[in-house]
Short mmCIF file of N, CA and C in Angstrom, two decimals:
data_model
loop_
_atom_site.label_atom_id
_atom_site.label_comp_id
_atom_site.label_asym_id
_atom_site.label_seq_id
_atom_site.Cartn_x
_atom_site.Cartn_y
_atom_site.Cartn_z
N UNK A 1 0.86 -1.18 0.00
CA UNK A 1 0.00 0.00 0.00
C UNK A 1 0.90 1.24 0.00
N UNK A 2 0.87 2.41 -0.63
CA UNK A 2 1.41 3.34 -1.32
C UNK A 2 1.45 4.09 0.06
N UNK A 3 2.33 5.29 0.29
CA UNK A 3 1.95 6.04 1.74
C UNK A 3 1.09 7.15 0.87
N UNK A 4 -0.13 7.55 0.02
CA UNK A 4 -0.99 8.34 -0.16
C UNK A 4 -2.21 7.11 0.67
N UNK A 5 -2.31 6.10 0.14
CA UNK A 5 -3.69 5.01 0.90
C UNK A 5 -3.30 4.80 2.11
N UNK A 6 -2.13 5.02 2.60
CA UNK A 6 -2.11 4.83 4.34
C UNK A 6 -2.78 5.96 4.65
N UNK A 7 -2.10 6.99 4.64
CA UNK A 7 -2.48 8.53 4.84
C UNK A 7 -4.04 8.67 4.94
N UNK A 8 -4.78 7.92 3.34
CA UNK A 8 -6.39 8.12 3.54
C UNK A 8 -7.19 6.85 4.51
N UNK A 9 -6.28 5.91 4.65
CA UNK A 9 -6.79 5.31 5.88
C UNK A 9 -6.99 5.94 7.08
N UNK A 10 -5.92 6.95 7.51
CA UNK A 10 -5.53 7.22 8.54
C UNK A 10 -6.88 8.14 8.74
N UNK A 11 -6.90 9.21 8.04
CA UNK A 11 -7.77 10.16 7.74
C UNK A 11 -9.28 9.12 8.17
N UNK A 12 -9.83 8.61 7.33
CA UNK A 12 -10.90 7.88 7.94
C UNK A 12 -10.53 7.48 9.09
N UNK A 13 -9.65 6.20 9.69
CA UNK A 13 -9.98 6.04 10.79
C UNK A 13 -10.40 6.98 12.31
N UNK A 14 -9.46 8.30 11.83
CA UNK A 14 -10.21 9.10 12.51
C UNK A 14 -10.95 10.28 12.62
N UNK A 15 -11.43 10.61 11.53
CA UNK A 15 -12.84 10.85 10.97
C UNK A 15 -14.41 10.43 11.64
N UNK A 16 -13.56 8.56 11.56
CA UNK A 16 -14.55 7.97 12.34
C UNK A 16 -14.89 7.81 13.64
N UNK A 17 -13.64 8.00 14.60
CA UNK A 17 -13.98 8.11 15.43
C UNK A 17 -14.46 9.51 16.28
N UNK A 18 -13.81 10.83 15.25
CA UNK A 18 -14.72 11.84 15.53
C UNK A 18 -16.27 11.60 15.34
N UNK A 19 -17.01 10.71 14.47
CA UNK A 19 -18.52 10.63 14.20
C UNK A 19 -18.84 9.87 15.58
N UNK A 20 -18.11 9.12 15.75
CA UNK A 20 -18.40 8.25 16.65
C UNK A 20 -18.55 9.00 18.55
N UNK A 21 -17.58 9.43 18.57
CA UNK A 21 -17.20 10.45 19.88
C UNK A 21 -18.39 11.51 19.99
N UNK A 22 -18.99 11.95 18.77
CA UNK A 22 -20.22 13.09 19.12
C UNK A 22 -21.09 12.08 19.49
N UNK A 23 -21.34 10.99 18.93
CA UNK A 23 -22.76 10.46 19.76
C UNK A 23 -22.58 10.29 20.79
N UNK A 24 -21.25 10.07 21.41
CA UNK A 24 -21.32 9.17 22.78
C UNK A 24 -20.88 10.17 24.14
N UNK A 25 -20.89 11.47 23.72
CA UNK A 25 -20.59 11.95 24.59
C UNK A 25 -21.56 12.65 25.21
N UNK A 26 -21.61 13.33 26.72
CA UNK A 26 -22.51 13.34 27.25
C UNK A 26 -22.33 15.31 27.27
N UNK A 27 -23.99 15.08 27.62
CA UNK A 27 -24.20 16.87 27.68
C UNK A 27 -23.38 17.74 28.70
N UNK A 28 -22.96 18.83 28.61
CA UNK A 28 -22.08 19.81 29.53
C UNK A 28 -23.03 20.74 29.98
N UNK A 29 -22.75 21.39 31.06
CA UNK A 29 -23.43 22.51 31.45
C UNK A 29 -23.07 23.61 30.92
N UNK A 30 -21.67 23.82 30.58
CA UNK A 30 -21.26 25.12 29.49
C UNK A 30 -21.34 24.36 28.36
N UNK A 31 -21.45 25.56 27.12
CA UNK A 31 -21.22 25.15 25.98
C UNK A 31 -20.36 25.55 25.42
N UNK A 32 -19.17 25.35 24.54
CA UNK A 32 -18.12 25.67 24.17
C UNK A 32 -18.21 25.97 22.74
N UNK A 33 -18.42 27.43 22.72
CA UNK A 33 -18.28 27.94 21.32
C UNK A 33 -16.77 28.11 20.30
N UNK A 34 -16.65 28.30 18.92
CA UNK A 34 -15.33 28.10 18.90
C UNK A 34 -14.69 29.65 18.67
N UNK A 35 -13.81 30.43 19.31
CA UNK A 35 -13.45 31.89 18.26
C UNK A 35 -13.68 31.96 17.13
N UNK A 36 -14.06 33.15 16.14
CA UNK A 36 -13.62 33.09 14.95
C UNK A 36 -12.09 33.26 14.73
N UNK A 37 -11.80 32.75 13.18
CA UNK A 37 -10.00 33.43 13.67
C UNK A 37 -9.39 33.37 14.57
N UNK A 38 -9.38 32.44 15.63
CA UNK A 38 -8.43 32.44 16.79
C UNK A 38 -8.06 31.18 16.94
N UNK A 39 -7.34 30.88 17.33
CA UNK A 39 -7.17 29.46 17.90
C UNK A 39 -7.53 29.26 19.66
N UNK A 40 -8.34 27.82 19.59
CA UNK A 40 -8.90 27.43 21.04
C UNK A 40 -7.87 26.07 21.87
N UNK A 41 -7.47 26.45 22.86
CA UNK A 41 -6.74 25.30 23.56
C UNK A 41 -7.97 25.15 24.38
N UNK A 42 -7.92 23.55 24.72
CA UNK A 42 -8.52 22.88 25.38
C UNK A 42 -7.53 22.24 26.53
N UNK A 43 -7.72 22.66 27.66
CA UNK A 43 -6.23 22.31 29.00
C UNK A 43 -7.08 21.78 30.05
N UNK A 44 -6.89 20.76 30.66
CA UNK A 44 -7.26 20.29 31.73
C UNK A 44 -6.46 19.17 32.05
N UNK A 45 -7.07 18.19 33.19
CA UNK A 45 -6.13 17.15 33.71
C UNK A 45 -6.54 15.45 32.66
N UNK A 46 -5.62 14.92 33.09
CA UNK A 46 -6.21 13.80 31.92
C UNK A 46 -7.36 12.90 31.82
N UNK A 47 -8.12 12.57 31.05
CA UNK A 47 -9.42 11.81 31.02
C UNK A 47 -10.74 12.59 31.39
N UNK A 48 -10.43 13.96 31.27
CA UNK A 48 -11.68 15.00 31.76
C UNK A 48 -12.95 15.45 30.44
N UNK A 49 -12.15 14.77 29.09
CA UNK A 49 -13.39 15.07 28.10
C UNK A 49 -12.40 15.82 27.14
N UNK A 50 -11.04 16.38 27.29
CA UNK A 50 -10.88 17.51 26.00
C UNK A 50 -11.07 17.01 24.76
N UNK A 51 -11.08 16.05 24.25
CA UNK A 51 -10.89 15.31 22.92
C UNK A 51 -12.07 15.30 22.50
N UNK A 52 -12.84 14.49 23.61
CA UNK A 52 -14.65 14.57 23.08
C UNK A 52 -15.56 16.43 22.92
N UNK A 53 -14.70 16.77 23.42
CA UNK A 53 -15.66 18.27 23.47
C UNK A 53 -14.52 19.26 22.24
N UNK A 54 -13.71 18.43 21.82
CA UNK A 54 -12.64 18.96 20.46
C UNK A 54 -13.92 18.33 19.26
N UNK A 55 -14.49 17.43 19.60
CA UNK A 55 -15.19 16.27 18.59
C UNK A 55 -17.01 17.03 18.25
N UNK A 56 -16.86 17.77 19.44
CA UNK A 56 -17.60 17.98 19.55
C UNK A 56 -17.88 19.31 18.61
N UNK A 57 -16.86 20.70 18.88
CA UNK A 57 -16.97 21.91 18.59
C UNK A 57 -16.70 21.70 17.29
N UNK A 58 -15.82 20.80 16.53
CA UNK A 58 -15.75 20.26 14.94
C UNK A 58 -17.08 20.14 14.37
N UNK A 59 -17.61 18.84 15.17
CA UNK A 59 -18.84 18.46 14.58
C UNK A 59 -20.21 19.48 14.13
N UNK A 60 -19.70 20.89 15.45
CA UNK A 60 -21.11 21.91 15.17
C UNK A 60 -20.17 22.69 13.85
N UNK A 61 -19.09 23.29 13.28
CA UNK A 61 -18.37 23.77 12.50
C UNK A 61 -18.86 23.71 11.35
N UNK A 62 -19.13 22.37 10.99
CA UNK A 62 -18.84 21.86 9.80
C UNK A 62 -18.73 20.87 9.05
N UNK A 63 -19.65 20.10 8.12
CA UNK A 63 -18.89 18.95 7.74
C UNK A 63 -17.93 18.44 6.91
N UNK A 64 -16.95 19.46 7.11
CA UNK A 64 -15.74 19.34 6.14
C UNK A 64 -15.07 19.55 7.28
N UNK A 65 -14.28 18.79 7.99
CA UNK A 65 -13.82 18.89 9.10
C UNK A 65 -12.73 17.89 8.77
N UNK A 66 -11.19 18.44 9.24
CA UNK A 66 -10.31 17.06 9.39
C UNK A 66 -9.74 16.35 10.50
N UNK A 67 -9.90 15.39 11.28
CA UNK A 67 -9.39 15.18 12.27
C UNK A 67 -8.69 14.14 12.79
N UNK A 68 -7.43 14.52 13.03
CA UNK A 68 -5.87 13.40 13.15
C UNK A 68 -5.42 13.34 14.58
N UNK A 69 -5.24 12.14 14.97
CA UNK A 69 -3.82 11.76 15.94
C UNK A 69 -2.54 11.80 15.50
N UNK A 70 -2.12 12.96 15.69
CA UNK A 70 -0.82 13.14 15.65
C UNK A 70 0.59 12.32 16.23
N UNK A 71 -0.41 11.47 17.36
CA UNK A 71 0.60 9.94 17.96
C UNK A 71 -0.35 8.94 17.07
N UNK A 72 -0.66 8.69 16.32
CA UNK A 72 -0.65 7.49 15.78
C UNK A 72 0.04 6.91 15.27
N UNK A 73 0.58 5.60 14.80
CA UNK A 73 2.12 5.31 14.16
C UNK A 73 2.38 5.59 13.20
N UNK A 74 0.89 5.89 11.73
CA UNK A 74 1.81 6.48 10.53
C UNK A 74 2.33 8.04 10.65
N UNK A 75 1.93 8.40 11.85
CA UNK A 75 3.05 10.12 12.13
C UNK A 75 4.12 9.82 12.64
N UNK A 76 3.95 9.06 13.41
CA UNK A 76 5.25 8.89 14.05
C UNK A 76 6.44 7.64 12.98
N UNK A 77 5.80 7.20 12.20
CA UNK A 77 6.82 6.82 11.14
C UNK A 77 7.20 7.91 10.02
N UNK A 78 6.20 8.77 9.61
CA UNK A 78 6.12 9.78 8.98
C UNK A 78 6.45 11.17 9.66
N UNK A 79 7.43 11.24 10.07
CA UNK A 79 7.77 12.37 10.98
C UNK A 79 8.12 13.24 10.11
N UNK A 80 7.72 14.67 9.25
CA UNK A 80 8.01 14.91 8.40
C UNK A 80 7.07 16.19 7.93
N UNK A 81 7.63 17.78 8.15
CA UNK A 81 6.54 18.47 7.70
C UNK A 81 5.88 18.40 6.34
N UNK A 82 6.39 17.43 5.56
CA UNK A 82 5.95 17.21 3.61
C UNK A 82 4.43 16.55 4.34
N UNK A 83 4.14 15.97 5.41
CA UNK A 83 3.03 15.53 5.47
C UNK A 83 2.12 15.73 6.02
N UNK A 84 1.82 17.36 6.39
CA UNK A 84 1.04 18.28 6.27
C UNK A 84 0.16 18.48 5.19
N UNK A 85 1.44 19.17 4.56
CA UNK A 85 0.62 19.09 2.71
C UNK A 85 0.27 17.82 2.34
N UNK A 86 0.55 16.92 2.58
CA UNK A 86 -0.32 16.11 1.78
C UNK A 86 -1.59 15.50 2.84
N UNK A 87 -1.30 15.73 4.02
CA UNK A 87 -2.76 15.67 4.84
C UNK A 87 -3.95 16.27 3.84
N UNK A 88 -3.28 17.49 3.63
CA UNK A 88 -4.28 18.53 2.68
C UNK A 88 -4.80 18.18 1.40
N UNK A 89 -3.65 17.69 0.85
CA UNK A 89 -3.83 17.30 -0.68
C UNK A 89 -4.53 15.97 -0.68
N UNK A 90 -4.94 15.37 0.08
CA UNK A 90 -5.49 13.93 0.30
C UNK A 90 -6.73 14.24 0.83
N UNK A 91 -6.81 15.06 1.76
CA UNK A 91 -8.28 15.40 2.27
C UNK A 91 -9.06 16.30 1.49
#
């Protein structure tokens, strides 16, 4: 398999589990809107929700949304800013 069909594996697999993470997560008492133009950190202690409520503020965005583990093993075999752009050029 070519590293462009790993890459679009990768991309789906977690794609999917962003679809997957909005159903299963549970309602908040705040709601977390996203800036325009800004960038949003999500900081807390570990296992408190940031990922699911990242899954979450995507999911109201947009459905052209891309979303990667950056520790998954084809990054971490692919250590390499060329694979940015082609995150892009593939998605």
């Amino acid at each position: 398999m070519n590293e462009r069909s790993k890459l679009k594996d990768v991309i789906h697999v977690w794609n999917q589990w962003l679809d997957e993470s909005v159903h299963h997560s549970l309602p908040r008492q705040k709601v977390l809107t996203m800036p325009q133009k800004n960038a949003l950190a999500l900081i807390g202690v570990r296992r408190c929700g940031k990922s699911f409520e990242a899954a979450n503020l995507l999911s109201k965005l947009s459905k052209q949304h891309l979303c990667v583990n950056f520790e998954d093993p084809f990054f971490i075999e692919h250590n390499t800013t060329a694979i940015l752009d082609d995150l892009i050029s593939v998605y």
